[in-house]
Tab-separated table of C-alpha atoms in Angstrom:
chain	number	residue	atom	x	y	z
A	270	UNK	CA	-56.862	-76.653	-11.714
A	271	UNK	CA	-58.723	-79.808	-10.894
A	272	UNK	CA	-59.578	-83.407	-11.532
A	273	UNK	CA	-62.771	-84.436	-13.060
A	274	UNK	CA	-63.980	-88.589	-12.804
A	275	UNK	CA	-66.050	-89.476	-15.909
A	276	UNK	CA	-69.382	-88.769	-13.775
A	277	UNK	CA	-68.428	-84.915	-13.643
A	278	UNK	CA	-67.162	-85.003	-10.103
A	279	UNK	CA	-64.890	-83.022	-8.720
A	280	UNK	CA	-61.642	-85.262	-7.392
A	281	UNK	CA	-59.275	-82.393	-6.471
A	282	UNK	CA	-59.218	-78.747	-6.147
A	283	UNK	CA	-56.844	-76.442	-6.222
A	284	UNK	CA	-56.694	-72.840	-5.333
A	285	UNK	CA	-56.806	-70.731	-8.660
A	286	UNK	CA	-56.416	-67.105	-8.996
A	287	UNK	CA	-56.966	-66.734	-5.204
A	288	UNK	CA	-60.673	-68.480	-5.605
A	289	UNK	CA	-60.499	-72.219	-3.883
A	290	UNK	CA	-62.736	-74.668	-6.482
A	291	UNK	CA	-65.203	-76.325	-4.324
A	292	UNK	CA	-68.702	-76.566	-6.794
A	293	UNK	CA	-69.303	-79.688	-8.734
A	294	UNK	CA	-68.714	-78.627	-12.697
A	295	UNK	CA	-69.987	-80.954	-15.029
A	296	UNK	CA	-69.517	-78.398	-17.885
A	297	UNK	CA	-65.997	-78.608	-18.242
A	298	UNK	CA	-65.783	-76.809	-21.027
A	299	UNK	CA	-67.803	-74.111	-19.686
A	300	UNK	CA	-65.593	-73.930	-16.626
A	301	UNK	CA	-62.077	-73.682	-18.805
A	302	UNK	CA	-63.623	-70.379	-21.019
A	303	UNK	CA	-64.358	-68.584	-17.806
A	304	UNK	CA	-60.924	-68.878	-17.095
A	305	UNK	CA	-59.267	-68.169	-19.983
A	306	UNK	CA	-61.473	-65.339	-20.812
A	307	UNK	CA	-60.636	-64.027	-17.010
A	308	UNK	CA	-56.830	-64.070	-17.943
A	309	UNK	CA	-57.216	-62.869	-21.047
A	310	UNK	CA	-59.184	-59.838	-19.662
A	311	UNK	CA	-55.916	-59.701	-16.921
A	312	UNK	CA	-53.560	-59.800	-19.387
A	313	UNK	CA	-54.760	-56.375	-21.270
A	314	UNK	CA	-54.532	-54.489	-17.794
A	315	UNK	CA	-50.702	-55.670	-17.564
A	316	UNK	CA	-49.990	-54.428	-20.661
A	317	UNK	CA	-48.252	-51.226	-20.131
A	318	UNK	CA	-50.246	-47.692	-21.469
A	319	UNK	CA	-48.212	-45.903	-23.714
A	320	UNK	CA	-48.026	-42.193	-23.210
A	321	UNK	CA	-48.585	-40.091	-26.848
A	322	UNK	CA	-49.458	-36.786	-27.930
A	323	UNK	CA	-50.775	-35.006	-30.587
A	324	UNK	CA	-49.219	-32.515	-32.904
A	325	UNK	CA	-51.896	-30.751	-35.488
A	326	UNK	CA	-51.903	-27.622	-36.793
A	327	UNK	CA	-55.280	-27.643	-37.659
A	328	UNK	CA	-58.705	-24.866	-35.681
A	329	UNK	CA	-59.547	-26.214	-32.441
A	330	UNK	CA	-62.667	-27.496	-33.863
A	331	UNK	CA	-60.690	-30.439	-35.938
A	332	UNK	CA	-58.473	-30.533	-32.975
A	333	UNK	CA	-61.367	-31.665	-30.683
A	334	UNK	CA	-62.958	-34.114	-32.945
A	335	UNK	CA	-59.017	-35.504	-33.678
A	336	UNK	CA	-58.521	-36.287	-30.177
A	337	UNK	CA	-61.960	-37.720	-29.459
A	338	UNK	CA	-61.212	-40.024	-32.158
A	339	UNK	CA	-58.106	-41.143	-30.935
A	340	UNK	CA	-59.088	-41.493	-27.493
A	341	UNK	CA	-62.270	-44.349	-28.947
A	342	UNK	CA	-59.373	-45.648	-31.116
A	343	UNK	CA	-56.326	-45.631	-28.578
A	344	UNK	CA	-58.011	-47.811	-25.935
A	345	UNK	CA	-54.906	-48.740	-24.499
A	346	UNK	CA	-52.478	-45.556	-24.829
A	347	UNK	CA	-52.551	-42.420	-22.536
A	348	UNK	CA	-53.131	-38.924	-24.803
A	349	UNK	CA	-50.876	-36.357	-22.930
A	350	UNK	CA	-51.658	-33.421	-24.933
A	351	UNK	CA	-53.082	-32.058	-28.377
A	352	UNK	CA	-49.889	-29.520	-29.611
A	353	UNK	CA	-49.590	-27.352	-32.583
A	354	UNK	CA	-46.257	-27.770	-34.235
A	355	UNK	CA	-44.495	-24.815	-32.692
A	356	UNK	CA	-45.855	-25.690	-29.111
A	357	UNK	CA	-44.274	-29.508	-29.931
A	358	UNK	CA	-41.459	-28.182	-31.150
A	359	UNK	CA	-40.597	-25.942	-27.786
A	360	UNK	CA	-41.279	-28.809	-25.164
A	361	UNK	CA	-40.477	-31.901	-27.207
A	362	UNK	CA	-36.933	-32.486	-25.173
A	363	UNK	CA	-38.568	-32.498	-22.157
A	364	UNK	CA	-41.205	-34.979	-22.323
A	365	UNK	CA	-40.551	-38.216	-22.290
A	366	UNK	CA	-43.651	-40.453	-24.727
A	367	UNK	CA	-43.651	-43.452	-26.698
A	368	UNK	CA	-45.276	-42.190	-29.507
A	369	UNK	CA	-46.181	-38.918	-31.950
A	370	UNK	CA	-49.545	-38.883	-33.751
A	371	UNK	CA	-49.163	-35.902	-36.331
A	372	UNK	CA	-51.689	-34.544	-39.425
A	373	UNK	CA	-48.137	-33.299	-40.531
A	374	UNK	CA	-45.705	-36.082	-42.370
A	375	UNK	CA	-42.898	-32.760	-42.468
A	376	UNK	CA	-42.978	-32.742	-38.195
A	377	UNK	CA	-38.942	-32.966	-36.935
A	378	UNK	CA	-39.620	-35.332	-34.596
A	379	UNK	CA	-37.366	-37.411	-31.968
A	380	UNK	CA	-40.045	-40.349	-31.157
A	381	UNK	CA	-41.521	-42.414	-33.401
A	382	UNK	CA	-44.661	-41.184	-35.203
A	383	UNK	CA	-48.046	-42.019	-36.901
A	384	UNK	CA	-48.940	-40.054	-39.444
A	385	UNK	CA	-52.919	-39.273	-40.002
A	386	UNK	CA	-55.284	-37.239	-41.807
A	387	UNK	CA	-56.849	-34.398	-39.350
A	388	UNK	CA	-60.278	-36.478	-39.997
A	389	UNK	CA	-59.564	-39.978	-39.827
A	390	UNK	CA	-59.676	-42.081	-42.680
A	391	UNK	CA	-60.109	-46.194	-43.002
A	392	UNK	CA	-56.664	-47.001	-43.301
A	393	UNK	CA	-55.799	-44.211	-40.228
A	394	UNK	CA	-58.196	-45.976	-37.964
A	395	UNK	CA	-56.331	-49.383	-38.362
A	396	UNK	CA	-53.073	-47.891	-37.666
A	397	UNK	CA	-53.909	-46.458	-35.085
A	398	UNK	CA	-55.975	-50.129	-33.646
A	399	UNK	CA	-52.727	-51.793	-34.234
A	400	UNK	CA	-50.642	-49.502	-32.212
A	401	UNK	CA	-52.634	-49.690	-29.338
A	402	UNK	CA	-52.939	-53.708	-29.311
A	403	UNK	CA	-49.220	-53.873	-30.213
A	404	UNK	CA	-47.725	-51.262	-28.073
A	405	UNK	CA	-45.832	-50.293	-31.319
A	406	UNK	CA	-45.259	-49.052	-34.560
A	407	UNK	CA	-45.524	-52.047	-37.206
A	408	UNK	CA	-43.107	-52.374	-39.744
A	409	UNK	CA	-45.664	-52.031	-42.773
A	410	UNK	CA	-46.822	-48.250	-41.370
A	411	UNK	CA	-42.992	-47.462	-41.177
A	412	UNK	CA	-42.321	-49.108	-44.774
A	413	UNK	CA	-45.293	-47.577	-46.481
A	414	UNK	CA	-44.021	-44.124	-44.802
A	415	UNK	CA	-40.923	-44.462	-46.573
A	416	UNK	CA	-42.292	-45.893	-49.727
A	417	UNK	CA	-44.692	-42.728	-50.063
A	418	UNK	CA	-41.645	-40.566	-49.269
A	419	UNK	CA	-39.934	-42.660	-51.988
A	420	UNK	CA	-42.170	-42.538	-54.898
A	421	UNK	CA	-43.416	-39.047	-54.309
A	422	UNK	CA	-40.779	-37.641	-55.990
A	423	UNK	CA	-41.509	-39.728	-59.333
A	424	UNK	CA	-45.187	-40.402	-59.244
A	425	UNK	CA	-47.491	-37.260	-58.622
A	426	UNK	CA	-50.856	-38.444	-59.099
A	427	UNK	CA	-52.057	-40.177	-55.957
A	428	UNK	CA	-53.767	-42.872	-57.526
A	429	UNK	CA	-50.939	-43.962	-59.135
A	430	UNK	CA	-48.509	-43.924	-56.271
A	431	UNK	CA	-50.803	-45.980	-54.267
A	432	UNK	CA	-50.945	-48.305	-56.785
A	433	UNK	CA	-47.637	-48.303	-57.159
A	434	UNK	CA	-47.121	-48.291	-53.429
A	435	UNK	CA	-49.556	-51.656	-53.201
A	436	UNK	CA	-47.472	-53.276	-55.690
A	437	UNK	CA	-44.030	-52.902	-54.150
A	438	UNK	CA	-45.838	-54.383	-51.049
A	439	UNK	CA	-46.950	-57.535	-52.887
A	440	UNK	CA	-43.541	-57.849	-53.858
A	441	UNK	CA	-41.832	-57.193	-50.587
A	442	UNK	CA	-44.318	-59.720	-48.570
């Protein structure tokens, strides 16, 4: 950091991310964003990538377009593989992943898992956002999992179990 005297000079410098201070600054302000913004940008590359895969049983066509969309979407997360169910299935004790994105919510699954539509939809995209600033699965895409789950069994019509589903939320938060 340094010392500023009301005129804008510089009293005292101090070394600062390995880069010694030595320039008169009379923007202060200016001077402080640079900063910030340069350990802000330092803090995303510390954050750990998290290793996912894939798992959709859809033509190799959707399968494509599924993990390009991902891969704009998951900024921060490495995709490992794109698997069909059976192929997941067979290997899924040896790999070791933080995270399952599936187009299947009936996937027997070990790690924790986001599930999607094969083409992404709104609500998909910001999942799948949130994941890869957080590092991890929110609590509302677990509890709205489960809700689904829940209320499926009562409600058939989609538009009323996602109203239904939206309500409960209100509640709950």
């Amino acid at each position: 950091m340094f010392a500023v005297d009301k005129n804008g000079q510089v009293l005292a410098a101090k070394k600062m991310q390995g880069v010694t201070v030595l320039a008169k600054f009379k923007d202060t302000p200016a001077y402080l964003t640079i900063h910030l913004g340069g350990e802000l940008r330092n803090s995303r590359a510390k954050q750990k990538a998290q290793n996912v895969v894939i798992v959709s049983d859809d033509g190799i066509g959707i399968k494509k377009l599924l993990l390009k969309q991902c891969q704009r979407y998951l900024s921060n997360c490495q995709i490992e593989a794109v698997f069909t169910p059976e192929q997941f299935q067979s290997v899924r004790d040896l790999m070791s992943i933080d995270m399952v994105i599936s187009t299947m919510d009936t996937l027997d699954s070990p790690f924790p898992q986001i599930v999607i539509h094969s083409i992404l939809s709104d609500e998909d995209i910001i999942r799948l956002i949130r994941f890869s600033k957080q590092g991890r699965l929110s609590e509302t895409s677990n509890l709205s999992r489960e809700l689904d789950k829940a209320i499926a069994q009562f409600v058939k019509e989609d538009s009323e179990r996602n109203a239904l589903k939206n309500k409960i939320k209100k509640i709950i938060r």
